[in-house]
Structure formats: structure tokens, C-alpha cells
mmCIF file of C-alpha atoms in Angstrom:
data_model
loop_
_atom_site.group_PDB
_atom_site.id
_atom_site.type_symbol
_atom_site.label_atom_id
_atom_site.label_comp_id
_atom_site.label_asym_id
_atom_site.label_seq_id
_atom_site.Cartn_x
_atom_site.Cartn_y
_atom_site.Cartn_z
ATOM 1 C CA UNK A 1218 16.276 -20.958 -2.747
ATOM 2 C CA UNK A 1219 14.776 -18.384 -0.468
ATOM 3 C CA UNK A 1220 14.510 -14.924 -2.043
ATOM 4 C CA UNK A 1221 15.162 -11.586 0.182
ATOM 5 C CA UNK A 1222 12.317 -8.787 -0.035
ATOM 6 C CA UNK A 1223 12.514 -5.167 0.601
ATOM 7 C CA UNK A 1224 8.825 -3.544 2.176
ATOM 8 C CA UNK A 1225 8.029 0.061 1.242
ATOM 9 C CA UNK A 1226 5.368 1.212 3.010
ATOM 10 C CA UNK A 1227 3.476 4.496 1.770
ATOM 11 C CA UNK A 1228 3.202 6.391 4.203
ATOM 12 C CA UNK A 1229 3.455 9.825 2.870
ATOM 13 C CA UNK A 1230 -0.461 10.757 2.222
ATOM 14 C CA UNK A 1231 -2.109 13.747 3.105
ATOM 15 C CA UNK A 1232 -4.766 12.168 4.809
ATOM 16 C CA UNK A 1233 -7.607 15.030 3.576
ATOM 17 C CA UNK A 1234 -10.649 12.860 4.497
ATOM 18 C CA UNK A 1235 -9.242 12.568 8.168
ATOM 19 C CA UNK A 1236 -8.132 15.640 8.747
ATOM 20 C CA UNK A 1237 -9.836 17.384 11.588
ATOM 21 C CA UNK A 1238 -12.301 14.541 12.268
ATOM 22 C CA UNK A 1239 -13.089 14.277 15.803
ATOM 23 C CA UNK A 1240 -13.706 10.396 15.441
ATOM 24 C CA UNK A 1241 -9.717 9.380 15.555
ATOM 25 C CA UNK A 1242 -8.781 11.515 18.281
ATOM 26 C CA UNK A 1243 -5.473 14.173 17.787
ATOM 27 C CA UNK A 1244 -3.337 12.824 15.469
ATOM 28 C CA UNK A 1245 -5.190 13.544 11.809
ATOM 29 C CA UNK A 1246 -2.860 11.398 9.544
ATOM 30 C CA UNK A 1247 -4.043 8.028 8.687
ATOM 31 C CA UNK A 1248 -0.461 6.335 9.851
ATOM 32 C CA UNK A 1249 -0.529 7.900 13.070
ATOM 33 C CA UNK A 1250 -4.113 7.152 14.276
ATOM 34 C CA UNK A 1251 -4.508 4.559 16.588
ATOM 35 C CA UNK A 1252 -6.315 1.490 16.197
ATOM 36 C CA UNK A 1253 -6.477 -1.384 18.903
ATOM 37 C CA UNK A 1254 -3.639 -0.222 20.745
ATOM 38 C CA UNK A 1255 -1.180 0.373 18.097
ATOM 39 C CA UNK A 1256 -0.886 3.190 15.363
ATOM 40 C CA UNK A 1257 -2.227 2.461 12.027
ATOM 41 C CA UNK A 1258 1.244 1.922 10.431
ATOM 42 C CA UNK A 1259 2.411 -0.680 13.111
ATOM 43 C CA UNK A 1260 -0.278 -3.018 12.121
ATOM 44 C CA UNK A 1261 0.187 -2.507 8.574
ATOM 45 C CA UNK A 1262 4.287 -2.740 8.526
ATOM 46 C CA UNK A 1263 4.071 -5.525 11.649
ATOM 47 C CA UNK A 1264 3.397 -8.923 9.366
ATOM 48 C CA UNK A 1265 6.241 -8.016 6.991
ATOM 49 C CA UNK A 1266 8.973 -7.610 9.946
ATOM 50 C CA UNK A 1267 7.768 -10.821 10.978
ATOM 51 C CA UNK A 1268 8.493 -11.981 7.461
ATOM 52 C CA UNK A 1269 12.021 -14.199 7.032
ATOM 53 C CA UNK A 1270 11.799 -13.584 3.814
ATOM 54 C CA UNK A 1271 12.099 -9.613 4.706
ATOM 55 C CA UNK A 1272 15.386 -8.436 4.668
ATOM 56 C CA UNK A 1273 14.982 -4.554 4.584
ATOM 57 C CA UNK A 1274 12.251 -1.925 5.085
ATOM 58 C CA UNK A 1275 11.443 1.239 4.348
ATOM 59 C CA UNK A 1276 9.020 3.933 5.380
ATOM 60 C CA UNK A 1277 8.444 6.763 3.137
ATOM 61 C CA UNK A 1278 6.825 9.520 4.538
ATOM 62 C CA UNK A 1279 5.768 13.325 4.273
ATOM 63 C CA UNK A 1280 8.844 15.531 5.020
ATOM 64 C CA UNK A 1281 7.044 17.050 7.464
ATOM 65 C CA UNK A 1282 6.600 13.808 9.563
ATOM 66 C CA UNK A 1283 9.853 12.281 9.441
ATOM 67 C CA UNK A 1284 11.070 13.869 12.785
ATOM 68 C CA UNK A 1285 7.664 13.119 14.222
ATOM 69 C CA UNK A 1286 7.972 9.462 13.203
ATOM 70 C CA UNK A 1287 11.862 9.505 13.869
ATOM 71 C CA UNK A 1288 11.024 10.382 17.451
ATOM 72 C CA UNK A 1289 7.856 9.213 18.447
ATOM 73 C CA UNK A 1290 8.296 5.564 17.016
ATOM 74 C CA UNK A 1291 12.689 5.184 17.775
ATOM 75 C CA UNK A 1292 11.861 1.572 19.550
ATOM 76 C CA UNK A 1293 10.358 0.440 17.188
ATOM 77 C CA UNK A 1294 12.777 1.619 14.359
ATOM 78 C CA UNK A 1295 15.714 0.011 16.154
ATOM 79 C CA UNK A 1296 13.912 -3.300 16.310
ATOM 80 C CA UNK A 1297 12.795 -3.559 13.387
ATOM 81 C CA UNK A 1298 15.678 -1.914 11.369
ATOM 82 C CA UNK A 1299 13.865 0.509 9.596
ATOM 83 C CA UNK A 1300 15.025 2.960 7.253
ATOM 84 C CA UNK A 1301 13.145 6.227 6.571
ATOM 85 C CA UNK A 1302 12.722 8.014 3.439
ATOM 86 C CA UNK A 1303 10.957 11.861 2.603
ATOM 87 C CA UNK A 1304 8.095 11.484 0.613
ATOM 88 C CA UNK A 1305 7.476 13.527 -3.055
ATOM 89 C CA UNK A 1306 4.461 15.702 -3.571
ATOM 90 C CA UNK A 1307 2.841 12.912 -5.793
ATOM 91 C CA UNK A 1308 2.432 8.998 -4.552
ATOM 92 C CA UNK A 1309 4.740 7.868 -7.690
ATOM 93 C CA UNK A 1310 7.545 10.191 -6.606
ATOM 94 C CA UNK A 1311 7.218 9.080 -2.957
ATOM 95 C CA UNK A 1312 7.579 5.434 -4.405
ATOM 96 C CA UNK A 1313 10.326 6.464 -6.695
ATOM 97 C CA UNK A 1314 12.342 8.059 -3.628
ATOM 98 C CA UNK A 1315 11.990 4.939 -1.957
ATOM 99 C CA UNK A 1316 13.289 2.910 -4.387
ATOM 100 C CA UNK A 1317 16.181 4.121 -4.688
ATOM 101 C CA UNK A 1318 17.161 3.084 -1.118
ATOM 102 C CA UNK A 1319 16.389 -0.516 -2.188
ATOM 103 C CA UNK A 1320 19.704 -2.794 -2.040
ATOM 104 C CA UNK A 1321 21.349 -4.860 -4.784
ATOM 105 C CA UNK A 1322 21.268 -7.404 -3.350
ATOM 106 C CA UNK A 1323 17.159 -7.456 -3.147
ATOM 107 C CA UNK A 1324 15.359 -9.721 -5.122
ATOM 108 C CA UNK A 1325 11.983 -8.562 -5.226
ATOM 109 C CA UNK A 1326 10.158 -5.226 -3.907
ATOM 110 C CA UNK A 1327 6.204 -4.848 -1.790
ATOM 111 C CA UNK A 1328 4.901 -1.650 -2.040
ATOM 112 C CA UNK A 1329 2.018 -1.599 0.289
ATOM 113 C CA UNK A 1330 -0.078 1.734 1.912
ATOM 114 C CA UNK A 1331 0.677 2.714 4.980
ATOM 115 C CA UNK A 1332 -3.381 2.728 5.831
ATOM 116 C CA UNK A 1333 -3.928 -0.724 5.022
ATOM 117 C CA UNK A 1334 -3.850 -2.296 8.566
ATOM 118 C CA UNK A 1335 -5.830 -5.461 7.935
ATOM 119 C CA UNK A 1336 -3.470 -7.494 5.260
ATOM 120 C CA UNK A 1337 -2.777 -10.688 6.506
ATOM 121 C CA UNK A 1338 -0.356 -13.067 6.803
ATOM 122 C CA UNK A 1339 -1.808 -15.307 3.980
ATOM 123 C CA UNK A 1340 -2.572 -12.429 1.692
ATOM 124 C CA UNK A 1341 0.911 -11.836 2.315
ATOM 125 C CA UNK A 1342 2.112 -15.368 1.683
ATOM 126 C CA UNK A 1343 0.118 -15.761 -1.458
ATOM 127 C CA UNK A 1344 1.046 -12.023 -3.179
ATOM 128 C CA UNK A 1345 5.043 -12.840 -2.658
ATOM 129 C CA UNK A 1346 4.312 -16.842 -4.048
ATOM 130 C CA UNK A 1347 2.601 -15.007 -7.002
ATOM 131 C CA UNK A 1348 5.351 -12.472 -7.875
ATOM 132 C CA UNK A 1349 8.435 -14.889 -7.448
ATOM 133 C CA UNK A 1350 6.476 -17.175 -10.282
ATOM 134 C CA UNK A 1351 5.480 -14.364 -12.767
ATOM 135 C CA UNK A 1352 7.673 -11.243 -11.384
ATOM 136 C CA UNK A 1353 4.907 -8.915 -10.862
ATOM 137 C CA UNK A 1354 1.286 -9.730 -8.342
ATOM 138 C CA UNK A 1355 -0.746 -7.477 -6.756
ATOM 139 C CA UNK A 1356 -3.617 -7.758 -4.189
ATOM 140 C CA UNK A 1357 -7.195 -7.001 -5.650
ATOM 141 C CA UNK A 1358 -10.779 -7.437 -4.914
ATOM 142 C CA UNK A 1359 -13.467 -8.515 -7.414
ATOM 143 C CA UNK A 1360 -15.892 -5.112 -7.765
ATOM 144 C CA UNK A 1361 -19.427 -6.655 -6.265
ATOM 145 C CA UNK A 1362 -21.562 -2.944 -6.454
ATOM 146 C CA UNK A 1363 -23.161 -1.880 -9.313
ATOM 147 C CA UNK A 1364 -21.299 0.493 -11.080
ATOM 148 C CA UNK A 1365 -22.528 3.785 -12.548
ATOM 149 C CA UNK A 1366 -20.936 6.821 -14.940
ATOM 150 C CA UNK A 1367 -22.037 10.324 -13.680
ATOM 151 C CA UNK A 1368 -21.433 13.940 -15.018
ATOM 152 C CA UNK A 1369 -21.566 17.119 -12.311
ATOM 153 C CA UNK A 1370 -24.298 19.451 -13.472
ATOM 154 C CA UNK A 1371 -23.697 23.272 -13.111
ATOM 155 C CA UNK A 1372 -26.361 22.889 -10.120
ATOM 156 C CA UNK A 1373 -24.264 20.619 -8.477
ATOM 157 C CA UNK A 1374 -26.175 17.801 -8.910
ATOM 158 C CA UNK A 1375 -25.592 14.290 -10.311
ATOM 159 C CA UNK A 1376 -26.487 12.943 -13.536
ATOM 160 C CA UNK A 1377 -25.970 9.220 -14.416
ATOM 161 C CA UNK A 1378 -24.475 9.111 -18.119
ATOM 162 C CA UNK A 1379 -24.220 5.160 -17.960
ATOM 163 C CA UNK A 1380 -24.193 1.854 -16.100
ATOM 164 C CA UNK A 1381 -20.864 0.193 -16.350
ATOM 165 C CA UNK A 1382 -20.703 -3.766 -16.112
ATOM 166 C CA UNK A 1383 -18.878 -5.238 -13.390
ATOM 167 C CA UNK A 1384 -17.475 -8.443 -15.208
ATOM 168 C CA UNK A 1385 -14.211 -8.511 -15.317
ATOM 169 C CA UNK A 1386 -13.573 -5.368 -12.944
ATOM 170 C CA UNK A 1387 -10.877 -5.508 -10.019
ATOM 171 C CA UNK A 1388 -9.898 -3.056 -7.117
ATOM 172 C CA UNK A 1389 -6.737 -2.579 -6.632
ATOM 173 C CA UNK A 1390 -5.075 -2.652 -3.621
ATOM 174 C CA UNK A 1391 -1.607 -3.625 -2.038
ATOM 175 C CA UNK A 1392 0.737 -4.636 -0.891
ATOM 176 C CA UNK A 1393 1.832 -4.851 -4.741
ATOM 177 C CA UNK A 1394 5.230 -6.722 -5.273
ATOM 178 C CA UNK A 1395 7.488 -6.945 -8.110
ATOM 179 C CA UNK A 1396 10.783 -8.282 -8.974
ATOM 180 C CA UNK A 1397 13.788 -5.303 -8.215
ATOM 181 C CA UNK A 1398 14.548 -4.663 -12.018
ATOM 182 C CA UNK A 1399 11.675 -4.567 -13.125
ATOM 183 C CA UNK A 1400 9.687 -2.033 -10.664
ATOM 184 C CA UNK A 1401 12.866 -0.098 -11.237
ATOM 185 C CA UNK A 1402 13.155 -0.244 -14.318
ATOM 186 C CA UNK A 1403 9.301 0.499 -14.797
ATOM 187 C CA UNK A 1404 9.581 4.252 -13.189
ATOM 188 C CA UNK A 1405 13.106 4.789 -15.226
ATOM 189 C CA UNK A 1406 10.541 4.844 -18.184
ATOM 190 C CA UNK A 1407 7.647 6.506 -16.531
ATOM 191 C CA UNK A 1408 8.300 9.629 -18.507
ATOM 192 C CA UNK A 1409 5.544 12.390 -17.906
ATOM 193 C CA UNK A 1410 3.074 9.584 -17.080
ATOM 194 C CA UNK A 1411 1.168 10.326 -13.723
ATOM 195 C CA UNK A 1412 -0.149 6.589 -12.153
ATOM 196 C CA UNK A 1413 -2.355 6.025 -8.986
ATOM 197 C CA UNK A 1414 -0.859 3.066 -8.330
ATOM 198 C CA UNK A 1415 2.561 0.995 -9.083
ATOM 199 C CA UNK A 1416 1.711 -1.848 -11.148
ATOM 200 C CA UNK A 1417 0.065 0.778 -13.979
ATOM 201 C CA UNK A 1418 3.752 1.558 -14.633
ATOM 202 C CA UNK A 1419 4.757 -2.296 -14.741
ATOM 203 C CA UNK A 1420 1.645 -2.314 -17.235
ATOM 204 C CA UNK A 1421 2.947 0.176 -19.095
ATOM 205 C CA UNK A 1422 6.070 -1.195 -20.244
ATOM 206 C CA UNK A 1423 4.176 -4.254 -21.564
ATOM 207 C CA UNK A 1424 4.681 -7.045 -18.592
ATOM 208 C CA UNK A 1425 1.788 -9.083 -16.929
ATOM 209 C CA UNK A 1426 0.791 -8.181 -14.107
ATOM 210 C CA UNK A 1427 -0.751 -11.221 -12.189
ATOM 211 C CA UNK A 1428 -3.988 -10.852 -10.025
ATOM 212 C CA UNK A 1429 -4.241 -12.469 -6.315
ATOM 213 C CA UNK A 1430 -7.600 -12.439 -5.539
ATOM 214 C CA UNK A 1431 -8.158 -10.782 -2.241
ATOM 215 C CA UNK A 1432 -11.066 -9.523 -0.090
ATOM 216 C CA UNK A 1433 -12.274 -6.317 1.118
ATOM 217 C CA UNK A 1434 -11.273 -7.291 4.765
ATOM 218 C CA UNK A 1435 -7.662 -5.922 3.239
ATOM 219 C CA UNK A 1436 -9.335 -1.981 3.733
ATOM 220 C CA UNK A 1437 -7.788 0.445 3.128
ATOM 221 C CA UNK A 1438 -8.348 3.646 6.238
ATOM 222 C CA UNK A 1439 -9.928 6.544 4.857
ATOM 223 C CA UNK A 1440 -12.519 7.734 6.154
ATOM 224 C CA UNK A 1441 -13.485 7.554 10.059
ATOM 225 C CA UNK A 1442 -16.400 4.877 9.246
ATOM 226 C CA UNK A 1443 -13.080 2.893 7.808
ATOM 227 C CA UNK A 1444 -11.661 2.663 11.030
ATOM 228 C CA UNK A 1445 -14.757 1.155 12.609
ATOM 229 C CA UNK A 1446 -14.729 -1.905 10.703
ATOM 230 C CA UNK A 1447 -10.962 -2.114 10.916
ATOM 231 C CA UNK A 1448 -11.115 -2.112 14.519
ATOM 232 C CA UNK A 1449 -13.917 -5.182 14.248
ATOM 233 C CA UNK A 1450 -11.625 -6.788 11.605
ATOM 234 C CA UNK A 1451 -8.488 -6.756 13.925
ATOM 235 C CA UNK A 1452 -10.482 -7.590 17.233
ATOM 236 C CA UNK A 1453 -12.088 -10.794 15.453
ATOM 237 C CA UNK A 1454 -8.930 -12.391 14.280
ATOM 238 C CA UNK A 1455 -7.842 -12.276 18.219
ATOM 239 C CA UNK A 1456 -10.715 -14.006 19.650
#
């Protein structure tokens, strides 16, 4: 049996590290910039529309954007059906108000960031085969830097407290996808908790959360250096 899938896609950031870079041009929020042709958000949304499987998606996004987006991208939201959704001040409350537009009829739920152009089709693939088996997957990188503790001295320097091992250590990244119930049912009992990413909550409430090794070709845009290698990333899988 083929299950249906809802997309949220984050789009609601406040893009700090971009703002007023002369590198991307005008726009200054990570969705909007664009990259080989197409804005940022287009590449990251475009796999999922092309997705059977997909049956409904959803773009959350800063309340100040949404008649920017409305107007600016209308083609595109006719053909691909897509609903939009204002954004919270926090990521989990942008997420939460998203969820909530999720149908019943919707097995399982991908979160995945707005500024993370470069997924592909068999990350994709492999995320979705992951959840359906185990009800929660996410995306996530194997850390390969060495990784050091540091305190902020008064002289705003940096002192290394420690050297953290590696083993064992994941990044995090999306899209992150989880069966309807539970991802629901995960932020009824958020409480007061404050998370940086989605499945922390599904942690929280004691289910496994199953890791789908990834690469760091899956980037996420933040910087204007980010957009470089996206741009190589997307050009190469053309040729």
C-alpha cells in the first residue's frame, strides 16, 4: 500500500547571516535568493512535488513574507497546490502552525528547511523508506572535523576548555519525517521545552528516532560562501 505524505517546508527564518550581503543580490532571505535560475525554495520544495507519494504541501513562512511569496510565486502555487501558513517567532512554533494544516487523512509528515536546496531524490527516497519502517528518520551527516569546547574570555578572545571526540557524533539535517500522530502528538507534549530541531521532541517522548546517513552535499544556505558550493552542487548533477 502506498502511503500519502504531507511536505512542510521551513521557510520562516530570519536569514541574519544573509542579510545585507552584497554576494546574493536584493532579496536578503535565504528562500528568496536565487540560485541557478530558480529561488532557493523552488529547488528545495521541487523533488517533493514531483513526489507521488506527496499528496499536500505546505510553506510556512514569516508573516511578513506571505504576501510577497503569495504574489511573487502565484504560478507556481497553483501548480503545485500549495498551501501557505504564517510562521511563529521560534522555528518549533512555525512547525507547530504548520501542522495543524496537515490532513487526516495523511499518513506521515517531512519537515525539511526551506534553505536546503541540494536534497536529492534518493536522500528523499531513502528518509520516507526509513520512516514508514520505524515511524520516525531523519537525514544526518557523520561529524568528520575535529571538535573543540571553547569559553569567551572578557577580552573577547577564545579559550579551548576541551576536545570533544567525534565517534558517534551526527549533524542533523532534514528533511526529517515522521508518522502524523506521532510528530503531532510529540509538540502536544512539548510543554515549555524549546528544540532546534523536530525529531528532539519525537526524542523526548521516548521513540527512536532512526538515522539515514546522508552527506554534506544536502547543505544547508547560510552564509554567502554556502551558496557557492550549492551553485557547483546543482550545476554538476546537470552535466
Amino acid at each position: 500500500m502506498s502511503h500519502s505524505y504531507a511536505v512542510l517546508l521551513a521557510a520562516a527564518g530570519k536569514s541574519r547571516r544573509l542579510a545585507n550581503d552584497e554576494a546574493i543580490g536584493t532579496a536578503s532571505k535565504k528562500p528568496f535568493v536565487e540560485l541557478c535560475g530558480q529561488p532557493v525554495w523552488q529547488h528545495s520544495m521541487g523533488l517533493f512535488a514531483a513526489d507521488r507519494r506527496v499528496r499536500q504541501w505546505i510553506v510556512i513562512l514569516s508573516p511578513e513574507d506571505l504576501a510577497f511569496f503569495e504574489t511573487t510565486y502565484s504560478l507556481r502555487i497553483a501548480q503545485w497546490s500549495m498551501e501557505l501558513v504564517a510562521g511563529g517567532a521560534e522555528r518549533f512554533e512555525s512547525i507547530e502552525n504548520g501542522l495543524r494544516q496537515v490532513r487526516r487523512d495523511i499518513d506521515f509528515v517531512a519537515i525539511h528547511d526551506a534553505a536546503r536546496p541540494c536534497v536529492s531524490a534518493e536522500q528523499i527516497d531513502a528518509v520516507f523508506r526509513a520512516a514508514e519502517q520505524f515511524d520516525a528518520a531523519i537525514l544526518a551527516s557523520p561529524m568528520v572535523g575535529t571538535i573543540k569546547r571553547a569559553t569567551l574570555r572578557n577580552d573577547a578572545t577564545m579559550d579551548i576548555t576541551t576536545t570533544v571526540s567525534r565517534d558517534d557524533l551526527w549533524e542533523a539535517q532534514t528533511p526529517q519525517v515522521f508518522r502524523r500522530e506521532l510528530i503531532v502528538d510529540a509538540f502536544a507534549r512539548r510543554c515549555s521545552m524549546c528544540v532546534t530541531d523536530d525529531a528532539q521532541l519525537v526524542e523526548n517522548i521516548g521513540h527512536t528516532v532512526k538515522i539515514v546517513p546522508s552527506d554534506r552535499t544536502n547543505l544547508k544556505i547560510t552564509t554567502a560562501s554556502d551558496l557557492v558550493l550549492a551553485r557547483q552542487l546543482l550545476a554538476s548533477r546537470e552535466c
